[in-house]
mmCIF file of C-alpha atoms in Angstrom:
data_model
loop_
_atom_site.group_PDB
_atom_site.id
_atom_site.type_symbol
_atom_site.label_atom_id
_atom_site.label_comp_id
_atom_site.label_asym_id
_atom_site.label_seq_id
_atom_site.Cartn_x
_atom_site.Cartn_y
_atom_site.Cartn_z
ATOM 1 C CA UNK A 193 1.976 -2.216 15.040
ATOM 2 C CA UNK A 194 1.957 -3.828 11.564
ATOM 3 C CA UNK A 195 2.932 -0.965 9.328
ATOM 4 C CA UNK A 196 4.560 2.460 9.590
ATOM 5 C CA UNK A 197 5.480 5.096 6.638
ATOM 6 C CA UNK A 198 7.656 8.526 7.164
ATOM 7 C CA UNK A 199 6.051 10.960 4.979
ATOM 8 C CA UNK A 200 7.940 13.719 3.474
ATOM 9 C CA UNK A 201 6.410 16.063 5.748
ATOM 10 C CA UNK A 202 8.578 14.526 8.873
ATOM 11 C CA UNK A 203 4.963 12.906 10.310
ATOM 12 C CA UNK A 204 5.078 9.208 11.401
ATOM 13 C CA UNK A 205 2.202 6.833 10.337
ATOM 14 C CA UNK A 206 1.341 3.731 12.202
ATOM 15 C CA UNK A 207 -1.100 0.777 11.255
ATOM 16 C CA UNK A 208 -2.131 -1.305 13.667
ATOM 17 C CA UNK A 209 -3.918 -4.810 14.592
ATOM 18 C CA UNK A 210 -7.131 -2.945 15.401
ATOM 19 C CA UNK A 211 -7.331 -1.062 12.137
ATOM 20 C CA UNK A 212 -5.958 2.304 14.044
ATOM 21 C CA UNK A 213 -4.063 4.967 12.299
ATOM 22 C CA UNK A 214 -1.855 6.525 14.163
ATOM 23 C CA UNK A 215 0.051 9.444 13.310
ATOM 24 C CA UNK A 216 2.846 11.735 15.102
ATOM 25 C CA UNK A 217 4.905 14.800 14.140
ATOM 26 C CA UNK A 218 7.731 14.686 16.793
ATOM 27 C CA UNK A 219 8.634 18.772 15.915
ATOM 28 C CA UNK A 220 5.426 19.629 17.240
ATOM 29 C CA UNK A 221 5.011 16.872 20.059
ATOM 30 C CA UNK A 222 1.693 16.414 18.645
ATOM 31 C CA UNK A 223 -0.335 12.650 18.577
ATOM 32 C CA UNK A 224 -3.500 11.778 16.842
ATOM 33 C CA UNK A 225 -5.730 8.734 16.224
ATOM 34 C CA UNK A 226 -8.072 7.358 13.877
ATOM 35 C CA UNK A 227 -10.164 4.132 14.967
ATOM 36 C CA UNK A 228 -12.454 1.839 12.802
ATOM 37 C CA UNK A 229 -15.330 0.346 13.796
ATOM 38 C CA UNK A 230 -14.308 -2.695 12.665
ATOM 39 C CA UNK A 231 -11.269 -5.136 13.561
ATOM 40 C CA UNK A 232 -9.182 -4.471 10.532
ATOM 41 C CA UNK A 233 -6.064 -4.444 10.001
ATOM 42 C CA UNK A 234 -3.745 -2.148 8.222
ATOM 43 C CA UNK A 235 -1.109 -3.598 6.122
ATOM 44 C CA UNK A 236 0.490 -0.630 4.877
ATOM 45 C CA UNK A 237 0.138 3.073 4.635
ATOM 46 C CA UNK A 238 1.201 5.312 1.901
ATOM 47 C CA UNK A 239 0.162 8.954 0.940
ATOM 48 C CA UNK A 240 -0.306 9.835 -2.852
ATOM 49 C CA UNK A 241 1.100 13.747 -4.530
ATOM 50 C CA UNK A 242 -2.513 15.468 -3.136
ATOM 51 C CA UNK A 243 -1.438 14.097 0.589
ATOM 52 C CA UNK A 244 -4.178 11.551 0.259
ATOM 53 C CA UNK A 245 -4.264 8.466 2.489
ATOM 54 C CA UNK A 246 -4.161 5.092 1.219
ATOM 55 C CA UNK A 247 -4.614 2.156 3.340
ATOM 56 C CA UNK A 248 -4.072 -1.434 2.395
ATOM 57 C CA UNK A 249 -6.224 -3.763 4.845
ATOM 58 C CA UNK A 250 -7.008 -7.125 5.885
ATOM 59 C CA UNK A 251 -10.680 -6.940 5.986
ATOM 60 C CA UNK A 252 -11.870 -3.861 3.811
ATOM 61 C CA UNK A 253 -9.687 -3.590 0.889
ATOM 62 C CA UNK A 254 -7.983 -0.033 -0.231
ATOM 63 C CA UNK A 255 -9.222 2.918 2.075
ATOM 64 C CA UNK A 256 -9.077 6.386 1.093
ATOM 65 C CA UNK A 257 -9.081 9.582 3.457
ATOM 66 C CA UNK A 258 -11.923 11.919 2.720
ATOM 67 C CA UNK A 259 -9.839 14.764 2.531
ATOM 68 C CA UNK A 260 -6.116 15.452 2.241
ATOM 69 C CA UNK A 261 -4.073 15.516 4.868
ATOM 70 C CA UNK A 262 -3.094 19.014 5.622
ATOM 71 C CA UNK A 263 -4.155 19.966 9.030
ATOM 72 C CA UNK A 264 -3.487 17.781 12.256
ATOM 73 C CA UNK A 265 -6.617 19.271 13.697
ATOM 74 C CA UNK A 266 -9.216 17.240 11.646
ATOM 75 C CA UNK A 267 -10.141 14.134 12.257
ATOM 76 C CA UNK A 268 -9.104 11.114 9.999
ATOM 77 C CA UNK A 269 -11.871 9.918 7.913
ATOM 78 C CA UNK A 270 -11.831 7.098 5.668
ATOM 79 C CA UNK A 271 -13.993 5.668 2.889
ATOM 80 C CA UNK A 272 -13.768 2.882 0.809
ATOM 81 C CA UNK A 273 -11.730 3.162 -2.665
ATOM 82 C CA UNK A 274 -11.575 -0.390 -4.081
ATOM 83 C CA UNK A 275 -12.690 -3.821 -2.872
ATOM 84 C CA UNK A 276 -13.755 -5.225 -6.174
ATOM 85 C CA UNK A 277 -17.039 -6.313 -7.225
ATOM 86 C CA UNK A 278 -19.371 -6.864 -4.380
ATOM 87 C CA UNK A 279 -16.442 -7.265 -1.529
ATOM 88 C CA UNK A 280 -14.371 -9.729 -3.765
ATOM 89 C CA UNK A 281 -11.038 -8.537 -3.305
ATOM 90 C CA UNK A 282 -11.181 -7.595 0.537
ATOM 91 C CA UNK A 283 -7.714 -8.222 1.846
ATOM 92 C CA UNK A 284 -4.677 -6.185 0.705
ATOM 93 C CA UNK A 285 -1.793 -6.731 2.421
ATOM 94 C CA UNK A 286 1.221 -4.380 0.714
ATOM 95 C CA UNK A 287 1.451 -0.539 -0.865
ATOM 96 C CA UNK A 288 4.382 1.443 -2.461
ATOM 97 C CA UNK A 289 4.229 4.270 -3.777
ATOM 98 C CA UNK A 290 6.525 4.203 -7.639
ATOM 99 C CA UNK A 291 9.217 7.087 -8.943
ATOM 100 C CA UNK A 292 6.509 8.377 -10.948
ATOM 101 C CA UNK A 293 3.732 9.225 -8.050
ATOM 102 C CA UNK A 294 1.682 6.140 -9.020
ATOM 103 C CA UNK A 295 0.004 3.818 -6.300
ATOM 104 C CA UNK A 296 0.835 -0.025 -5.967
ATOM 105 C CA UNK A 297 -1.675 -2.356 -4.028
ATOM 106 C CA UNK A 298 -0.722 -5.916 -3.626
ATOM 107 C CA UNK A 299 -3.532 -8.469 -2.200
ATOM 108 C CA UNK A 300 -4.535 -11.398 -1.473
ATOM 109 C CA UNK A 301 -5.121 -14.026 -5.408
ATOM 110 C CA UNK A 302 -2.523 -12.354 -6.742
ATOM 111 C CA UNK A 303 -4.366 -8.904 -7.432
ATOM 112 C CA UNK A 304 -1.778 -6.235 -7.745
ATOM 113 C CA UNK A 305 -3.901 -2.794 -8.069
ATOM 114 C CA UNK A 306 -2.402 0.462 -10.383
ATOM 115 C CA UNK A 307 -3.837 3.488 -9.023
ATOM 116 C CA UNK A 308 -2.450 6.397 -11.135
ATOM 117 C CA UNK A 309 -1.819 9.724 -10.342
ATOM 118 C CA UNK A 310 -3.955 11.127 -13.423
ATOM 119 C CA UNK A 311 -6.783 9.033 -12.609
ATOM 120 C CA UNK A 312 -9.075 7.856 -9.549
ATOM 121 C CA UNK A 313 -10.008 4.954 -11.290
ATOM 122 C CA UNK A 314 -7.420 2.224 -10.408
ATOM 123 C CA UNK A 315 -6.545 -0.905 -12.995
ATOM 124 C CA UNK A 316 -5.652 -4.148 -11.262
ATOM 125 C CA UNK A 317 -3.391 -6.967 -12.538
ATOM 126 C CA UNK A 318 -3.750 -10.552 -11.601
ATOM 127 C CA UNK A 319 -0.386 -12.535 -10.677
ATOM 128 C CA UNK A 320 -0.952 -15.454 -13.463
ATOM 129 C CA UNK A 321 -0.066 -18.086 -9.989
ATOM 130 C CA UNK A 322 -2.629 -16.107 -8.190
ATOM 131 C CA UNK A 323 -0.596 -16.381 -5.279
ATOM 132 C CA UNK A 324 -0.779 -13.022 -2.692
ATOM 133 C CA UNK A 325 1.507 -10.433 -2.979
ATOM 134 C CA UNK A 326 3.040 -10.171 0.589
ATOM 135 C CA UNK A 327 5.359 -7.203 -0.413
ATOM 136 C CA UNK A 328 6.212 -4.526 -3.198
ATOM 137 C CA UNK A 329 9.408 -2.836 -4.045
ATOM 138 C CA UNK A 330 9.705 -0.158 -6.925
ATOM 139 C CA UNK A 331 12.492 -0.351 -8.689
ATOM 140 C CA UNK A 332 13.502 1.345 -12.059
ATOM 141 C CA UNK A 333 11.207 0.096 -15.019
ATOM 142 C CA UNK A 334 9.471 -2.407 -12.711
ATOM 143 C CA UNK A 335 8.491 -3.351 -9.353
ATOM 144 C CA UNK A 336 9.657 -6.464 -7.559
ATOM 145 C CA UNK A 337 6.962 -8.548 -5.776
ATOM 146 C CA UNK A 338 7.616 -10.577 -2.915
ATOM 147 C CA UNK A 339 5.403 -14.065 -2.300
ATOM 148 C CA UNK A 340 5.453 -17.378 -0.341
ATOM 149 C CA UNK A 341 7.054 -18.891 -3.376
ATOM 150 C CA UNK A 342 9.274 -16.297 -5.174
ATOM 151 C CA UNK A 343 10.070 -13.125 -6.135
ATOM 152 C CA UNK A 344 8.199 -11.761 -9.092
ATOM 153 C CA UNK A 345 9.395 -8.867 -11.739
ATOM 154 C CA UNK A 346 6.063 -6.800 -13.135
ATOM 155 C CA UNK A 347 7.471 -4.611 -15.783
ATOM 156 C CA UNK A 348 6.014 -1.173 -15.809
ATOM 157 C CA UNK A 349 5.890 -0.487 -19.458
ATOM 158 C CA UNK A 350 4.878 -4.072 -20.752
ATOM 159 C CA UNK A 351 2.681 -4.712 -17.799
ATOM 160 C CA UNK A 352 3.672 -8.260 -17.536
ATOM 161 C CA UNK A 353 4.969 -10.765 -14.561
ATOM 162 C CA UNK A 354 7.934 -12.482 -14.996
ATOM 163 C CA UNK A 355 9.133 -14.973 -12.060
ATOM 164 C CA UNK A 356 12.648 -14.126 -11.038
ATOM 165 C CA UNK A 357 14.703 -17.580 -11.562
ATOM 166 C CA UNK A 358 18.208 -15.799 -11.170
ATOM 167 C CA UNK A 359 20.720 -16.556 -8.253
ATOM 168 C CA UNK A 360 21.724 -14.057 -6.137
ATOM 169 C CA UNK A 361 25.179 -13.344 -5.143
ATOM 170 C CA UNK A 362 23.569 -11.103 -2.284
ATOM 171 C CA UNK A 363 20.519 -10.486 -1.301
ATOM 172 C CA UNK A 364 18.113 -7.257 0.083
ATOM 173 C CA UNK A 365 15.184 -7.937 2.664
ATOM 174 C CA UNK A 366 11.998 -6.451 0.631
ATOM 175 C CA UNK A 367 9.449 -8.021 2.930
ATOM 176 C CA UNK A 368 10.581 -7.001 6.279
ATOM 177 C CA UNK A 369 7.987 -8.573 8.452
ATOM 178 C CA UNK A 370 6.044 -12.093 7.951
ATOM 179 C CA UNK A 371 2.780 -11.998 7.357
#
């Protein structure tokens, strides 16, 4: 297991190693699977306000269900939604889902990828270091983005990175798994 989300809906997602989606809903006792053909794996797994799929991954960038997730009894399918330009941007490796609905995707070069909820099209940001965002946190007016060298502020109505110099008094684990 690499990633797991709680939906709203009481269903448990988990990513795995293999690039598997798993996915349980403990009221019904019911368990289902979705395999790629490809070793992949999933870094994280969030759902968007149409209970659409997203899938941050190692080796195929942002994946998109077909269709919304609705019914347990069909099968997960998933299709590519960004990559960049001929396969650039391949591996994601954090998602997070904002107060207002939108989509976060942070990858590998510092490419942190706005998918809104009024568009399909999504608008990515480059990290001026270019290092990869390892994890994202949303946060009122901003997200927080977690590195190997700092914690970074992206302010959501500017749309600019600012490296956080501060000190903390205490401190909150946003990345809760190493990478």
């Amino acid at each position: 297991m690499i990633s797991g989300y709680y939906d709203p809906a009481g269903i448990l997602w988990v990513g795995t190693h293999g690039g598997g989606v798993l996915h349980s809903d403990r009221r019904w006792e019911f368990f289902n699977q979705f395999h790629q053909k490809l070793h992949n794996e999933i870094g994280e797994i969030v759902i968007d306000e149409k209970n659409y799929i997203y899938l941050s991954t190692f080796h195929q960038g942002i994946l998109k269900s077909l269709s919304p997730f609705t019914d347990t009894t069909v099968p997960l399918m998933f299709r590519g939604y960004f990559n960049g330009e001929n396969g650039k941007y391949k591996t994601f490796l954090c998602a997070e889902k904002d107060l207002r609905g939108t989509l976060w995707f942070g990858g590998a070069r510092g490419i942190l990828l706005e998918k809104s909820v009024h568009s399909e099209k999504g608008t990515f940001y480059v990290l001026p270091s270019q290092e990869s965002i390892k994890c994202i946190f949303a946060d009122m007016g901003g997200l927080w983005l977690g590195t190997d060298h700092g914690l970074f502020w992206f302010s959501l109505e500017e749309k600019h990175f600012e490296k956080n110099t501060g000190r903390f008094t205490g401190y909150r684990n946003l990345c809760n798994r190493k990478r």
